[in-house]
Amino acid sequence: MQRALLLENVHPTSVPILESAGYEVDYRKGALDEDELIAALDGVQLLGIRSKTEVTARVLSEATSLVGVGAFSIGTNQINLTAAANRGVAVFNAPFSNTRSVVELAIAEIISLTRRMTERDRALHDGVWDKSAEGSHEVRGRTLGIVGYGNIGSQLSVLAENLGMSVIFFDTAEKLALGNARRAETLDELLETADIVTLHVDGRSGNAGLFGEKQFARMKQGSIFLNLCRGFVVDVDSLAEHIRSGHLSGAAVDVFPAEPKKRGDAFESVLRGLPNVILTPHVGGSTEEAQEAIGQFVAKKLSDYVTTGSTMLSVNLPNLQLEHTGVGRIKLLHRNVPGVLATVNQIFADHGANIEGQMLATRGDVGYVVTDISDVTERGASKKLQALESTIRLRIRDAFERPEFPPGPAAR
Ligand SMILES: NC(=O)c1ccc[n+]([C@@H]2O[C@H](COP(=O)([O-])OP(=O)(O)OC[C@H]3O[C@@H](n4cnc5c(N)ncnc54)[C@H](O)[C@@H]3O)[C@@H](O)[C@H]2O)c1
């Protein structure tokens, strides 16, 4: 029986998906430390974690039966991705299962801040009937400036237009403008045009300090600022200053340069207590729907990998997917050195195997070739493939010999 270990209370929708791929699932609530993890991975092919379990190079070299790790999260910092690739372990995450949740929070905040609901709410809780239209606006007809037009930015663009807003966006990559959204040539153009500026750039290191004094100063008088992407992208001292001076009329911040480690920890920030500022504890993507979607998405990726060999959206291996054409499927992760494909195909030919379909992809110094074969006349091909100097990991399904092999000579 193949085994999967799921830690950190990942969403239970993942369990039946792995079971129907033929896995016996050990489901646990907590995280494990390095030694506990190594012990628990004995004889385990698939591991599922969230953010607290560290999959280190040592874990990967000790866990010889491991072939796939699912990060039931967006981030994969907790996994040594290079070490995983070098051991032939595929890593998958859920890059867009919580996109909609972030978008909905952004919409809610845009409306709340534009209506100054934060202040009305606080006053009434304090027993003050502050009925006034002053400073409250509709979002219809206002211009939303989206910085980073990826999964989240582009979906926000669609919903904002449905609310009657105009959208302008800025992205460093070439992006298709959806609906009537207009692309800004520069960030400054966006800042000078938008009534509301919202950040949705990715977490690449070059984005550290992307938004500071210079950018806030460029924003329109009375405009609103949102950051739901990464804390280190924004200089929060400058933001606080622009709120205090009245230059910005409100802000919503979900991510912070330094975030408390766990629920219940104290939170310190210059943004606390400022007027018309919504602070949320990095919950943009945290909804029950998103957790369920993440559970299904990652489990499906792991299941596809072990059944069909598909590495589509793997974050550390060459991405490929081959439609099933033959009777046997040979999946070979190898060092990306010249001549591997020719050698592999010669071995197939020597064993009378007819190649029905084949696909090769490479990523850095790792190559991945999936081959569908039929008409094998002689056994022993897999032993030869496994013994090749370039072999990192060989896996065979529906085939004639052993279904799983230990890491090959090139695993390191
Ligand atoms: N608050 C939360 O709970 C939460 C949840 C999910 C995602 N996020 C964060 O939201 C952000 C966006 O996620 P996504 O899935 O849309 O990512 P994505 O990779 O699909 O999109 C990011 C976009 O930003 C663009 N970009 C990068 N640097 C830029 C720059 N300096 N200027 C302009 N454009 C730039 C990229 O070209 C890309 O189009 C990420 O930082 C992610 O970590 C936060």
XYZ file of C-alpha atoms and ligand atoms in Angstrom:
456
model
C 0.000 0.000 0.000
C 1.232 3.503 -0.855
C 1.123 5.952 2.060
C 0.411 9.669 2.458
C 1.026 11.735 5.588
C -1.079 14.883 5.991
C -0.065 17.292 8.770
C -1.281 20.617 10.224
C -4.988 19.947 9.868
C -5.077 20.489 6.104
C -8.637 20.593 4.776
C -10.204 17.097 4.992
C -11.436 17.289 1.357
C -7.876 16.243 0.490
C -8.261 12.800 2.088
C -10.721 11.088 -0.325
C -8.794 12.449 -3.316
C -5.593 10.760 -2.148
C -7.450 7.629 -1.106
C -8.924 7.247 -4.555
C -5.401 7.492 -5.952
C -4.651 4.349 -3.920
C -3.088 5.951 -0.833
C -3.564 5.085 2.810
C -3.781 8.489 4.504
C -2.355 9.263 7.965
C -4.127 12.545 8.911
C -2.696 14.557 11.824
C -3.628 17.922 13.341
C -0.216 19.338 14.343
C 3.134 20.108 12.730
C 6.264 17.952 13.310
C 9.825 19.017 14.013
C 12.699 17.769 11.843
C 13.430 14.529 13.724
C 9.768 13.674 14.197
C 9.139 14.309 10.508
C 12.005 12.082 9.404
C 10.659 9.260 11.599
C 7.078 9.770 10.385
C 8.124 9.727 6.705
C 9.487 6.201 6.829
C 7.701 4.353 3.993
C 5.651 7.446 3.049
C 5.417 8.580 -0.606
C 3.356 11.779 -0.219
C 3.533 14.520 2.411
C 1.012 17.337 2.894
C 1.843 20.350 5.084
C 0.868 23.973 5.655
C 3.331 26.619 6.785
C 4.673 25.309 10.095
C 6.414 22.097 9.007
C 9.909 22.654 7.614
C 10.933 20.273 4.862
C 14.709 20.663 5.041
C 17.496 19.148 2.925
C 18.104 16.671 5.770
C 14.464 15.572 5.792
C 14.572 15.104 2.028
C 17.759 13.065 2.051
C 16.497 10.774 4.848
C 12.991 10.281 3.433
C 13.961 7.989 0.565
C 10.445 6.844 -0.302
C 9.071 10.402 -0.594
C 8.071 11.413 -4.157
C 5.811 14.427 -3.615
C 5.165 17.249 -1.147
C 1.987 19.316 -1.167
C 2.162 22.752 0.425
C -1.499 23.420 1.313
C -0.702 27.142 1.159
C 0.393 29.801 -1.303
C 3.955 30.101 -0.027
C 6.597 27.369 -0.298
C 9.365 28.987 1.798
C 9.017 26.175 4.332
C 10.342 23.665 1.784
C 13.874 23.437 0.427
C 12.780 23.364 -3.219
C 16.221 22.810 -4.733
C 16.986 19.910 -2.414
C 13.569 18.460 -3.267
C 14.261 18.696 -7.026
C 17.682 17.119 -6.538
C 16.056 14.170 -4.748
C 13.315 13.824 -7.367
C 10.564 15.070 -5.044
C 7.851 17.144 -6.734
C 6.473 20.106 -4.780
C 3.041 21.595 -5.431
C 1.206 24.520 -3.825
C -2.101 26.331 -4.334
C -1.186 29.557 -6.134
C -4.722 30.805 -6.753
C -7.188 28.925 -4.551
C -7.712 31.975 -2.317
C -7.652 34.646 -5.023
C -11.384 35.290 -4.781
C -11.194 35.663 -0.977
C -8.561 38.400 -1.264
C -10.544 40.157 -3.979
C -13.744 40.150 -1.906
C -11.934 41.598 1.119
C -10.437 44.335 -1.065
C -13.898 45.220 -2.452
C -15.378 45.306 1.056
C -12.588 47.604 2.228
C -12.788 49.912 -0.777
C -16.493 50.483 -0.097
C -16.065 50.722 3.686
C -13.268 53.290 3.460
C -14.993 55.344 0.767
C -18.090 55.507 3.020
C -15.962 56.088 6.168
C -17.824 53.191 7.752
C -14.977 52.673 10.219
C -15.753 56.011 11.883
C -19.544 55.631 11.834
C -19.172 52.169 13.337
C -16.793 53.320 16.074
C -18.948 56.327 16.986
C -22.089 54.259 17.345
C -20.302 51.633 19.439
C -19.211 54.571 21.611
C -22.890 55.622 21.900
C -22.666 58.631 19.525
C -25.273 59.137 16.753
C -22.997 60.688 14.108
C -25.390 60.849 11.137
C -23.648 62.763 8.378
C -22.855 62.463 4.642
C -19.638 64.422 4.991
C -16.638 62.620 3.503
C -18.803 59.639 2.442
C -18.838 58.729 -1.240
C -20.141 56.123 -3.642
C -17.500 54.015 -5.360
C -19.418 54.248 -8.644
C -17.505 56.504 -11.024
C -14.337 56.477 -8.914
C -11.018 55.286 -10.345
C -9.343 52.234 -8.892
C -5.581 51.947 -9.491
C -4.357 48.342 -9.322
C -0.607 47.812 -8.969
C 0.177 44.216 -10.001
C -2.352 42.806 -12.493
C -1.869 39.108 -11.767
C -4.402 36.570 -10.468
C -5.746 38.863 -7.758
C -5.310 42.246 -9.466
C -7.083 41.180 -12.654
C -10.036 39.556 -10.839
C -10.404 42.656 -8.681
C -10.456 44.675 -11.900
C -13.496 42.749 -13.162
C -15.488 43.054 -9.929
C -14.620 46.742 -9.516
C -15.882 47.506 -13.023
C -19.091 45.681 -12.165
C -19.513 48.172 -9.319
C -19.235 51.012 -11.813
C -15.631 51.930 -11.078
C -13.036 52.858 -13.706
C -9.892 50.744 -13.518
C -6.333 51.705 -14.323
C -3.544 49.207 -13.694
C 0.218 49.047 -13.702
C 2.194 45.842 -14.139
C 5.846 45.330 -15.018
C 4.854 42.367 -17.235
C 2.768 42.531 -20.407
C -0.850 41.865 -19.292
C -4.159 41.667 -21.103
C -6.442 44.493 -19.953
C -9.811 43.013 -18.968
C -13.103 44.776 -19.684
C -12.544 48.498 -19.967
C -9.487 48.572 -17.704
C -6.699 50.792 -18.943
C -3.011 50.094 -18.611
C -0.856 52.870 -17.107
C 2.552 53.290 -18.713
C 4.165 54.167 -15.397
C 3.408 53.763 -11.718
C 3.401 57.556 -11.382
C 0.676 57.859 -14.018
C -1.479 55.460 -11.989
C -0.792 57.254 -8.705
C -1.739 60.618 -10.171
C -4.992 59.247 -11.658
C -6.456 56.861 -9.085
C -8.836 57.694 -6.227
C -7.971 54.369 -4.646
C -4.607 52.622 -5.001
C -4.387 48.914 -4.205
C -1.237 46.783 -4.227
C -1.238 43.211 -5.576
C 2.362 42.643 -6.653
C 4.125 39.359 -5.934
C 6.686 38.803 -3.211
C 9.895 38.934 -5.290
C 12.753 40.510 -3.333
C 12.979 43.442 -5.775
C 9.576 44.620 -4.519
C 10.926 45.401 -1.028
C 10.213 49.066 -0.323
C 8.361 49.472 -3.637
C 5.937 51.883 -2.023
C 7.359 54.655 0.194
C 7.344 58.414 0.732
C 7.828 59.242 -2.953
C 4.876 57.082 -4.048
C 2.516 58.231 -1.268
C 3.365 61.848 -2.090
C 2.311 61.244 -5.711
C -1.159 60.017 -4.719
C -4.132 62.352 -5.071
C -5.347 64.452 -2.133
C -8.009 62.497 -0.216
C -7.221 59.197 -1.921
C -7.300 55.767 -0.320
C -4.562 53.131 -0.092
C -4.772 49.338 0.288
C -2.089 46.726 0.792
C -3.158 43.091 0.750
C -0.032 41.679 -0.897
C 3.189 41.601 1.153
C 4.193 43.657 4.186
C 7.757 44.436 3.102
C 6.515 46.179 -0.048
C 5.324 49.261 1.889
C 6.984 51.787 4.190
C 4.312 51.903 6.904
C 5.874 54.947 8.626
C 5.279 56.991 5.464
C 1.756 55.623 5.195
C 1.013 56.615 8.796
C 2.398 60.093 8.130
C 0.179 60.603 5.070
C -2.904 59.473 6.999
C -2.101 61.744 9.950
C -1.548 64.742 7.666
C -4.932 64.144 5.995
C -3.326 63.722 2.567
C -4.772 60.192 2.408
C -8.343 59.801 3.597
C -8.076 56.143 4.537
C -6.178 52.892 4.254
C -6.613 49.160 4.645
C -3.634 46.991 5.509
C -3.724 43.204 5.790
C 0.015 42.432 5.651
C 2.831 43.904 7.714
C 6.636 44.097 7.593
C 6.807 42.128 10.868
C 3.881 39.892 11.706
C 3.277 38.103 15.009
C 3.993 34.379 14.823
C 0.794 32.997 16.250
C -2.803 33.683 17.100
C -3.158 35.691 20.318
C 0.316 37.320 20.069
C 0.540 41.083 20.617
C 0.562 43.341 17.548
C 2.569 46.574 17.420
C 2.365 49.019 14.518
C 2.473 52.756 13.824
C -0.822 52.223 12.011
C -2.766 51.329 15.151
C -5.440 53.827 16.151
C -5.265 55.971 12.998
C -8.562 57.354 11.624
C -10.321 55.489 8.808
C -7.679 52.773 8.752
C -8.746 49.128 8.617
C -6.203 46.661 9.964
C -6.658 42.930 9.465
C -4.279 40.150 10.602
C -3.211 38.747 7.198
C -6.609 37.197 6.570
C -7.028 38.264 2.928
C -6.982 34.664 1.767
C -8.380 33.122 4.928
C -11.898 31.910 4.321
C -13.389 28.479 4.767
C -14.055 28.383 1.024
C -10.392 29.096 0.270
C -9.205 26.394 2.693
C -11.488 23.873 1.027
C -10.354 24.934 -2.454
C -6.695 24.645 -1.372
C -7.349 21.155 0.050
C -8.860 19.956 -3.213
C -6.378 21.684 -5.493
C -3.180 20.440 -3.844
C -4.486 16.895 -3.266
C -5.492 16.731 -6.932
C -2.029 17.910 -8.023
C -0.371 15.209 -5.881
C -2.794 12.585 -7.127
C -2.215 13.569 -10.778
C 1.525 13.429 -10.216
C 1.547 9.930 -8.799
C -0.999 8.535 -11.236
C -0.190 10.262 -14.547
C 3.216 11.830 -13.855
C 1.841 15.331 -14.550
C 4.062 18.036 -13.052
C 1.890 20.927 -14.243
C 2.257 23.823 -11.768
C 4.936 22.026 -9.753
C 7.071 24.779 -8.221
C 10.376 22.902 -8.443
C 10.294 20.388 -11.321
C 10.041 20.842 -15.097
C 6.335 21.191 -15.944
C 4.821 18.681 -18.334
C 1.658 16.688 -18.915
C 1.291 13.853 -21.417
C -2.013 12.362 -22.490
C -2.027 8.632 -21.779
C -1.326 6.741 -25.002
C 0.417 3.443 -24.258
C 0.067 0.544 -21.880
C 3.019 1.418 -19.676
C 4.160 4.826 -18.504
C 7.789 5.427 -17.550
C 8.553 8.642 -15.665
C 12.197 9.532 -15.378
C 13.633 12.520 -13.538
C 17.255 12.948 -14.498
C 20.184 15.329 -14.625
C 19.818 17.678 -17.570
C 22.953 16.516 -19.405
C 23.357 15.847 -23.151
C 22.398 12.427 -24.492
C 19.958 11.226 -21.801
C 16.981 10.979 -24.153
C 18.996 9.069 -26.776
C 20.253 6.618 -24.129
C 16.769 6.131 -22.688
C 15.261 5.493 -26.108
C 18.045 3.051 -26.975
C 17.200 1.068 -23.825
C 13.547 0.983 -24.891
C 14.528 -0.144 -28.396
C 16.790 -2.887 -26.988
C 13.784 -4.262 -25.112
C 11.432 -4.173 -28.054
C 9.365 -1.374 -26.532
C 7.347 0.682 -28.976
C 7.180 4.354 -27.943
C 3.551 5.484 -28.207
C 4.059 8.944 -26.750
C 6.891 10.879 -25.185
C 7.487 14.314 -23.696
C 10.599 15.955 -22.270
C 10.904 19.133 -20.230
C 13.856 20.648 -18.401
C 14.250 23.165 -15.608
C 17.729 24.200 -14.531
C 19.839 21.085 -14.265
C 16.875 18.720 -13.872
C 15.195 17.004 -16.815
C 11.951 15.024 -16.854
C 10.921 12.604 -19.552
C 7.622 10.746 -19.607
C 7.305 7.890 -22.087
C 4.329 5.690 -22.944
C 5.377 2.323 -24.304
C 3.795 -0.882 -25.553
C 4.940 -4.182 -27.035
C 7.776 -4.811 -24.605
C 9.381 -8.078 -25.653
C 12.128 -8.292 -23.076
C 12.100 -7.417 -19.386
C 14.820 -5.530 -17.546
C 14.604 -2.055 -19.123
C 13.693 -0.392 -15.857
C 16.770 -1.776 -14.087
C 18.939 -0.222 -16.792
C 17.114 3.133 -16.565
C 17.447 3.111 -12.787
C 21.184 2.406 -13.036
C 21.957 5.300 -15.421
C 24.403 7.826 -13.921
C 21.962 10.624 -14.782
C 18.909 9.088 -13.042
C 17.458 11.034 -10.117
C 14.179 9.170 -9.752
C 12.409 6.564 -11.854
C 8.721 5.771 -11.471
C 6.631 3.328 -13.448
C 2.901 2.899 -13.525
C 0.699 0.212 -15.113
C 3.929 -1.438 -16.090
C 5.583 -4.739 -15.909
C 8.091 -4.285 -13.165
C 8.363 -2.587 -9.777
C 6.184 0.520 -9.472
C 8.513 2.574 -7.216
C 12.287 2.843 -7.134
C 14.582 4.459 -4.579
C 16.415 7.657 -5.601
C 18.818 6.968 -8.511
C 22.607 7.518 -8.778
C 22.212 11.241 -9.638
C 20.026 12.089 -6.599
C 21.931 14.350 -4.233
N -3.394 38.893 2.100
C -3.405 37.619 1.867
O -3.840 36.817 2.683
C -2.902 37.122 0.545
C -3.462 35.962 -0.008
C -3.029 35.550 -1.272
C -2.031 36.253 -1.937
N -1.485 37.348 -1.347
C -0.425 38.119 -2.031
O -1.022 38.830 -3.095
C -0.026 39.118 -4.084
C -0.587 38.885 -5.464
O -0.958 37.520 -5.633
P -1.320 36.954 -7.085
O -1.749 35.548 -6.914
O -2.192 37.912 -7.802
O 0.151 36.994 -7.737
P 0.515 36.986 -9.282
O 1.899 36.459 -9.333
O -0.547 36.318 -10.066
O 0.509 38.539 -9.687
C 1.473 39.448 -9.317
C 1.589 40.477 -10.419
O 2.400 41.545 -9.960
C 3.217 41.967 -11.043
N 4.353 42.693 -10.488
C 5.402 42.204 -9.778
N 6.204 43.204 -9.373
C 5.632 44.338 -9.828
C 5.981 45.705 -9.705
N 7.071 46.083 -9.028
N 5.190 46.621 -10.297
C 4.078 46.228 -10.992
N 3.693 44.968 -11.124
C 4.468 44.023 -10.543
C 3.562 40.677 -11.754
O 4.003 40.900 -13.071
C 2.229 39.932 -11.681
O 1.410 40.232 -12.788
C 1.183 38.248 -3.734
O 2.153 39.060 -3.127
C 0.628 37.276 -2.702
O 1.629 36.874 -1.787
C -1.914 37.804 -0.133
